[in-house]
Amino acid sequence: MAERERGLYIPAPRARPGQAPDFSDMVIPSAGAVRRPPADSAESELRHLPYTLIRVLDDDGCAKGEWAPESDVDMLRQGLRAMMKTRIIDDRMFRAHRQAKTTFYAKSTGEEAIGAAQALALDHKVMFFSSYRTLSWLMLREYPLIDLFNQIFGNARDPLQGRQLSILYSARDYGFYALSGNLGSRFGHAVGWAMAAAYRKSDAIALAHVGDGTSAEGSFHEAMTFASVYKAPAILCIVNNQWAISSFAGIAGAREVTFAAKALAYGVPGLRVDGNDFLAVMAATRWAVERIRAGLGATLIEFVTYRAAGHSTSDDPSKYRPAEEAAHWPLGDPIHRLKQHLIAIGEWSDSRHVQAETELIEQVRSAQKEAEAIGTFGKSKPPVREMFEGVFKDPDWRVLEQRRELGI
Amino acid sequence: MPVMTMAHALNDALDVKLGQDPDTLIFGQDVGYFGGVFRVTEGLQKKYGLERCFDTPIAEGGIIAAAIGMGVFGLRPVPEIQFVDYLWPGFDQIVSEASRLRYRSNSQFWAPITIRAPYGGGIFGGMTHSQSPEAILAHVTGIKTVIPSNPYDAKGLLLASIEDDDPVIFLEPKRLYNGPFDGRIDRPVRNWAEEPTADVPGGHYTVPLGKAAIVREGGDITVLAYGTMVHVARAGIEDSGYDAELIDLRSIVPLDVDTIVASVEKTGHCVIVHEASRFGGFGAELSALIQERCFVHLEAPIERVAGYDTPYPHTFEWDYFPGPARVSAALRRVLEF
Amino acid sequence: MARFEFRLPDIGEGIAEAEIVRWHVRVGDRISEDQGVADMMTDKATVEMESPVSGIITELGGEVGDRVPIGSPLLVIETDDVEAFPPAPEPASTAKAELDAAGGLAPEPEHTIDSPSDAESVLESGPEMTEVIAPQSEARPLASPAVRARAKALGVDLAHVKAQDGKRIRHADLDIFLSYGAAQGYRPAGARRADEAIKIIGMRRRIAEKMAASKRNIPHFNYVEEIDVTGLEAMRADLNANRGDRPKLTMLPFLIVAICKALPDFPMMNARFDDEAGVVTRHGAVHLGMATQTDRGLMVPVIRDAQDRNIWQLSAEITRLAEAARSGKATSEELSGSTLTITSLGPLGGIASAPVINRPEVAIIGPNRVVERPVIRNGEIVAAKLMNLSISCDHRVIDGWDAASYVQAVRKMLETPVLLFAD
């Protein structure tokens, strides 16, 4: 509701707590409606794409249209499992926070398809400059759960030695760049990394994520400029989950233009994709890879999705949006839709799903117990000496003196 | 040995590095084709190609972010920020990212970048071309800050900085690019050719980070300085007639605290000289360190000769810029305390 | 700067020379007044020499083992300015020089008083108290860290020091205060030093055990008598004046002659008591032990058959044995078998002593210091040289009467010295 009484226009979401969820202004083409241009098309021929929505899976779980990817069902089942595992961990760790076992956690409920599908679509020569909401990438790549939980608990075996906030992982061997809590500042690192890959004539690719809110940061725009100017072999993604803590996407300009359309200003293709559609995410990512291989540089992809849970353990979304808004999200739930698809093609079943869930719960539970045996937050931590390590490659006299002050 | 200006010496360092290490890249505004607004990158693009030394958009954050990404990949980028006064748009990259990357990733990732920037006053550049932000940089844990005062050190320190695996901010005193300057504005501009420190060997050599240089040995009083102020301090010492020990810090971080302490224990007196404004300037940290470590040796308070606590003015350049007269007056006050 | 030659004084009642046993300083050291500089050994004893002035040692008069004639320079000291109160030195350079001298570690600068050692001249020509001592005031004294550190190391309370500029105490103010303060009692008694634990081993342990056993087993009694040695000293001087190239005689040989001559009438004094067997053996010969202070502690070389030797022989033997003991070259025969022991501390001897018997002997004789005092002779007050003689005896086998009679016999000979040589 625009407030024209006021001199200064301030955008507001369509529904606040107590009101009915309202996604009526979303234009949702049917699955398969958007054509798939060749990845090496001229950018001028792609300028309509930021205003559409690429979808593959229809409401019955059937794959439709030119964007439907060729995919191995084992890979898809792997993807499904990764998403399920992510959701199970999110649930358990959120509760662990309420039990004071960790100081912080953020769920990726509703967005699990994005990380998992991209992890499948990209090979091991990729470096992923992620946000803090892509656990499904690490799960697809089979990052050891014990290491995950040790970091969340900040215990004596934390792979990051107690230095970093919970869930801000770093996993170089899994192609996962060290998270920082700052928004947007790593987007440009992906571009630089890609520029280096190009310089070295390597076929490595950089993948980067920012959120809808973060796309307002100057660092996003600087990175886009560099990606465009130097034709960096990078896949740059805006994960539009509609909410940046309590600020709806309109505060970042969603009402005025789609996030994908920001690509137009930089002369790169902008794909706008159903982020809850596992196959569409894979397809769009592969298209961007093909474009890089054709020597045409970066692509911006907007994944349209919904942040079904709160921003983090410090947030209660019922304070600023209707409590049932997630349930009304028109693009459904990613786990449900892939499950439905696999069942539709005869490669899955409800009972297998239940069985998989049971196995995954057990896997997660037992890893969690193992981590809890080492210790949870405050009950166990790495040696205090680690606080002083890793500032520089070699410690200088200041930290050595300060260590001695502490008697270590 | 060839005589080089500081600008030539820096250019030579970059030439050596580009020649030796295919992973070294240089980029920044106007550094490529044009060779940089202070000519420090002159000829490098022509010699080594577009990819080795190239121009960037005007986006300091983007420049430093790209450098970090390249460093993470395995290259050794040497971005230039055209004036350190323009560092601020990229300051988030330095503080939030480069300085912490190794620490937060438990050394899985690190950014071996060297950010070069002209700094300091004495050129009527006003408040957007004269800043000295080393105190702000010193306070950021996880980065190093290096400031040469002469051509020999400039080349050696730059090579050492590039070869260092930690992020380094390399501040080049722009007033000294083409000639030494001791603040004696009533005399003709001098030439680097008159200074022994302009004898710069060709080829590769380094000057270690974290090691101060005793420019002049003395027994009465210790004078700490860096950049252009090393020359100004020396002039002030000559005018005063005191037997001062002049120390060129060369590295702000890592700091050679041992050399400083040994000197103040010997002399019992200390004056610190920096262009940057006094309040919260790097002289404050040095004063704190000295009084912690040399307290019972001190015969007089530590004085700081520094810029005033105003933005850097234009017309008042020589009123603001600490010159030899302010240095000698401080020496006198301290020694006659 | 002034050159001060510290000439060796007569430390042994007319000795000719003394031997340097140990140096406590080296050339270049900065010393203060009263600081010990060397150990000198005379016939009787070893004496520590103390410097009368402060300054820097520039020359030493010899090496350990050298004999320094009395009156010749033992060492040369470059004193600080001889003026009573020199102009205030540059605080910076003084402190710096001190820091240099102290090896660079500031907390204990060794600043010495720039004044002559003569306390009287300080009192006569020094500053007025009002110029130096701070007036009573509540305000905290102000001073730079270096001045504070120096004052603290010297134990000076800055509240007493007057700031000449009225504002802040400087090094020069501290200098003036120190030169004034030493004589006026503002100097603290000393600096607190760390405890030192020394293991009692080796010779020291044996000495300790022997002393304890002696006192534990022997009920000592003590007798002291005053002896007029005026005549004896005159005789000694005559003999020395005519000694030719023989070494100078000390008092000790005379005393030994008297001791030996008196013993035949008092055989119980020269005996050994085996208290377990319950047997006293009165010895015919007098093997006289001479308690001698050495670096390693107390040793008792023995003059065998002292009764057979004359003054000159005794003198030579005393010297030889003392040297042997001190140099560690004395044989075990030379260090054992005494039947009676004499212990003398020379000028350190005090006016009475109660020495510990050298068990299993039964007596020990301790001559005390010779002093010159007024006495009454024939109703007239005259100056006389007097020496007390102390003796400790084993009361189990010697009665007071015997000890006293013996001492009187010795006394008689010493007071009429010709009797030493007559039969």
mmCIF file of C-alpha atoms in Angstrom, chain A residues 175-333:
data_model
loop_
_atom_site.group_PDB
_atom_site.id
_atom_site.type_symbol
_atom_site.label_atom_id
_atom_site.label_comp_id
_atom_site.label_asym_id
_atom_site.label_seq_id
_atom_site.Cartn_x
_atom_site.Cartn_y
_atom_site.Cartn_z
ATOM 1 C CA GLY A 175 35.382 -25.595 -2.931
ATOM 2 C CA PHE A 176 33.809 -23.484 -0.209
ATOM 3 C CA TYR A 177 35.411 -20.098 0.472
ATOM 4 C CA ALA A 178 35.726 -18.869 4.049
ATOM 5 C CA LEU A 179 32.527 -17.100 5.056
ATOM 6 C CA SER A 180 32.670 -13.773 6.779
ATOM 7 C CA GLY A 181 29.671 -12.132 8.383
ATOM 8 C CA ASN A 182 29.897 -9.125 6.080
ATOM 9 C CA LEU A 183 27.385 -8.784 3.285
ATOM 10 C CA GLY A 184 28.506 -8.508 -0.294
ATOM 11 C CA SER A 185 32.190 -7.986 0.408
ATOM 12 C CA ARG A 186 33.116 -11.412 -0.942
ATOM 13 C CA PHE A 187 31.245 -11.034 -4.221
ATOM 14 C CA GLY A 188 34.239 -9.184 -5.683
ATOM 15 C CA HIS A 189 36.610 -11.898 -4.450
ATOM 16 C CA ALA A 190 34.791 -14.333 -6.728
ATOM 17 C CA VAL A 191 35.363 -11.984 -9.625
ATOM 18 C CA GLY A 192 39.036 -11.569 -8.756
ATOM 19 C CA TRP A 193 39.418 -15.294 -8.410
ATOM 20 C CA ALA A 194 37.828 -15.798 -11.785
ATOM 21 C CA MET A 195 40.082 -13.142 -13.301
ATOM 22 C CA ALA A 196 43.067 -15.047 -11.927
ATOM 23 C CA ALA A 197 41.748 -18.287 -13.378
ATOM 24 C CA ALA A 198 41.447 -16.591 -16.749
ATOM 25 C CA TYR A 199 44.921 -15.127 -16.406
ATOM 26 C CA ARG A 200 46.308 -18.558 -15.701
ATOM 27 C CA LYS A 201 44.309 -19.976 -18.603
ATOM 28 C CA SER A 202 42.686 -22.402 -16.234
ATOM 29 C CA ASP A 203 39.154 -23.709 -16.721
ATOM 30 C CA ALA A 204 38.277 -23.058 -13.091
ATOM 31 C CA ILE A 205 35.067 -21.151 -12.452
ATOM 32 C CA ALA A 206 33.971 -18.908 -9.603
ATOM 33 C CA LEU A 207 30.449 -19.099 -8.202
ATOM 34 C CA ALA A 208 29.136 -16.360 -5.893
ATOM 35 C CA HIS A 209 25.944 -15.653 -3.969
ATOM 36 C CA VAL A 210 24.472 -12.563 -2.431
ATOM 37 C CA GLY A 211 20.976 -12.047 -1.130
ATOM 38 C CA ASP A 212 18.320 -9.671 -2.405
ATOM 39 C CA GLY A 213 19.083 -7.199 0.349
ATOM 40 C CA THR A 214 22.816 -7.389 -0.174
ATOM 41 C CA SER A 215 22.486 -6.548 -3.868
ATOM 42 C CA ALA A 216 22.112 -2.939 -2.712
ATOM 43 C CA GLU A 217 25.688 -2.885 -1.342
ATOM 44 C CA GLY A 218 28.247 -0.992 -3.367
ATOM 45 C CA SER A 219 30.462 -4.040 -3.297
ATOM 46 C CA PHE A 220 27.883 -5.883 -5.407
ATOM 47 C CA HIS A 221 27.977 -3.224 -8.067
ATOM 48 C CA GLU A 222 31.736 -2.910 -8.069
ATOM 49 C CA ALA A 223 32.026 -6.657 -8.494
ATOM 50 C CA MET A 224 29.538 -6.566 -11.383
ATOM 51 C CA THR A 225 31.548 -3.806 -13.052
ATOM 52 C CA PHE A 226 34.736 -5.792 -12.784
ATOM 53 C CA ALA A 227 33.025 -9.000 -13.922
ATOM 54 C CA SER A 228 31.714 -7.220 -16.955
ATOM 55 C CA VAL A 229 34.845 -5.234 -17.852
ATOM 56 C CA TYR A 230 37.192 -8.207 -17.589
ATOM 57 C CA LYS A 231 34.754 -10.888 -18.757
ATOM 58 C CA ALA A 232 35.461 -12.843 -15.648
ATOM 59 C CA PRO A 233 34.564 -16.538 -15.806
ATOM 60 C CA ALA A 234 32.166 -16.249 -12.890
ATOM 61 C CA ILE A 235 28.566 -17.214 -12.138
ATOM 62 C CA LEU A 236 27.141 -14.445 -10.000
ATOM 63 C CA CYS A 237 23.873 -15.156 -8.228
ATOM 64 C CA ILE A 238 21.340 -13.093 -6.329
ATOM 65 C CA VAL A 239 19.344 -15.404 -4.108
ATOM 66 C CA ASN A 240 16.107 -13.452 -3.773
ATOM 67 C CA ASN A 241 14.406 -15.072 -0.801
ATOM 68 C CA GLN A 242 12.092 -12.061 -0.366
ATOM 69 C CA TRP A 243 13.356 -11.025 3.067
ATOM 70 C CA ALA A 244 16.488 -9.422 4.478
ATOM 71 C CA ILE A 245 15.844 -9.915 8.194
ATOM 72 C CA SER A 246 12.675 -7.850 8.453
ATOM 73 C CA SER A 247 13.102 -5.853 5.252
ATOM 74 C CA PHE A 248 11.123 -7.142 2.314
ATOM 75 C CA ALA A 249 12.781 -7.232 -1.087
ATOM 76 C CA GLY A 250 11.129 -3.955 -2.065
ATOM 77 C CA ILE A 251 13.568 -2.126 0.209
ATOM 78 C CA ALA A 252 16.329 -3.333 -2.118
ATOM 79 C CA GLY A 253 14.381 -2.195 -5.187
ATOM 80 C CA ALA A 254 12.402 -5.317 -6.100
ATOM 81 C CA ARG A 255 9.307 -3.269 -6.816
ATOM 82 C CA GLU A 256 11.100 -1.189 -9.386
ATOM 83 C CA VAL A 257 12.999 -3.874 -11.254
ATOM 84 C CA THR A 258 13.788 -7.544 -10.982
ATOM 85 C CA PHE A 259 17.123 -8.380 -9.476
ATOM 86 C CA ALA A 260 18.117 -10.229 -12.627
ATOM 87 C CA ALA A 261 17.602 -7.031 -14.585
ATOM 88 C CA LYS A 262 20.532 -5.436 -12.803
ATOM 89 C CA ALA A 263 22.571 -7.495 -15.243
ATOM 90 C CA LEU A 264 21.429 -5.246 -18.073
ATOM 91 C CA ALA A 265 23.334 -2.278 -16.657
ATOM 92 C CA TYR A 266 26.519 -4.301 -16.796
ATOM 93 C CA GLY A 267 25.994 -5.847 -20.193
ATOM 94 C CA VAL A 268 25.890 -9.411 -18.941
ATOM 95 C CA PRO A 269 23.033 -11.915 -19.313
ATOM 96 C CA GLY A 270 20.569 -11.981 -16.445
ATOM 97 C CA LEU A 271 18.694 -15.237 -15.882
ATOM 98 C CA ARG A 272 15.718 -15.232 -13.549
ATOM 99 C CA VAL A 273 15.063 -18.722 -12.228
ATOM 100 C CA ASP A 274 12.598 -20.553 -9.979
ATOM 101 C CA GLY A 275 14.898 -21.242 -7.049
ATOM 102 C CA ASN A 276 12.701 -23.958 -5.596
ATOM 103 C CA ASP A 277 12.918 -25.978 -8.813
ATOM 104 C CA PHE A 278 15.913 -28.264 -8.534
ATOM 105 C CA LEU A 279 16.089 -28.949 -12.247
ATOM 106 C CA ALA A 280 15.761 -25.295 -13.231
ATOM 107 C CA VAL A 281 18.610 -24.354 -10.909
ATOM 108 C CA MET A 282 20.790 -27.036 -12.447
ATOM 109 C CA ALA A 283 19.840 -26.022 -15.955
ATOM 110 C CA ALA A 284 20.500 -22.331 -15.466
ATOM 111 C CA THR A 285 23.831 -23.009 -13.813
ATOM 112 C CA ARG A 286 24.895 -25.271 -16.662
ATOM 113 C CA TRP A 287 23.918 -22.626 -19.163
ATOM 114 C CA ALA A 288 26.173 -20.137 -17.405
ATOM 115 C CA VAL A 289 29.030 -22.650 -17.476
ATOM 116 C CA GLU A 290 28.564 -23.145 -21.186
ATOM 117 C CA ARG A 291 28.707 -19.418 -21.694
ATOM 118 C CA ILE A 292 31.982 -19.224 -19.802
ATOM 119 C CA ARG A 293 33.399 -22.045 -21.883
ATOM 120 C CA ALA A 294 32.435 -20.062 -24.952
ATOM 121 C CA GLY A 295 34.657 -17.273 -23.688
ATOM 122 C CA LEU A 296 31.783 -14.907 -23.051
ATOM 123 C CA GLY A 297 32.362 -14.310 -19.378
ATOM 124 C CA ALA A 298 29.968 -13.847 -16.507
ATOM 125 C CA THR A 299 26.245 -14.385 -16.067
ATOM 126 C CA LEU A 300 24.022 -12.976 -13.329
ATOM 127 C CA ILE A 301 21.344 -15.390 -12.094
ATOM 128 C CA GLU A 302 18.490 -14.370 -9.829
ATOM 129 C CA PHE A 303 17.038 -17.329 -7.948
ATOM 130 C CA VAL A 304 13.495 -16.537 -6.880
ATOM 131 C CA THR A 305 12.836 -18.342 -3.640
ATOM 132 C CA TYR A 306 11.444 -17.834 -0.153
ATOM 133 C CA ARG A 307 13.125 -17.759 3.231
ATOM 134 C CA ALA A 308 10.674 -20.027 5.001
ATOM 135 C CA ALA A 309 12.240 -19.706 8.472
ATOM 136 C CA GLY A 310 13.488 -16.654 10.308
ATOM 137 C CA HIS A 311 16.721 -14.896 9.442
ATOM 138 C CA SER A 312 18.547 -16.629 12.297
ATOM 139 C CA THR A 313 18.167 -17.767 15.863
ATOM 140 C CA SER A 314 17.900 -14.091 16.827
ATOM 141 C CA ASP A 315 14.882 -13.491 14.633
ATOM 142 C CA ASP A 316 11.135 -14.071 14.904
ATOM 143 C CA PRO A 317 9.495 -13.477 11.508
ATOM 144 C CA SER A 318 5.998 -13.460 12.942
ATOM 145 C CA LYS A 319 6.893 -9.975 14.135
ATOM 146 C CA TYR A 320 6.976 -8.521 10.614
ATOM 147 C CA ARG A 321 5.170 -10.883 8.220
ATOM 148 C CA PRO A 322 2.120 -13.146 8.330
ATOM 149 C CA ALA A 323 2.918 -16.336 10.212
ATOM 150 C CA GLU A 324 1.572 -18.531 7.412
ATOM 151 C CA GLU A 325 3.238 -16.645 4.578
ATOM 152 C CA ALA A 326 5.773 -19.417 3.906
ATOM 153 C CA ALA A 327 2.994 -21.921 3.446
ATOM 154 C CA HIS A 328 1.450 -19.690 0.769
ATOM 155 C CA TRP A 329 4.589 -19.279 -1.254
ATOM 156 C CA PRO A 330 3.486 -19.955 -4.826
ATOM 157 C CA LEU A 331 6.627 -21.766 -5.891
ATOM 158 C CA GLY A 332 6.228 -24.528 -3.314
ATOM 159 C CA ASP A 333 8.873 -26.414 -1.382
#
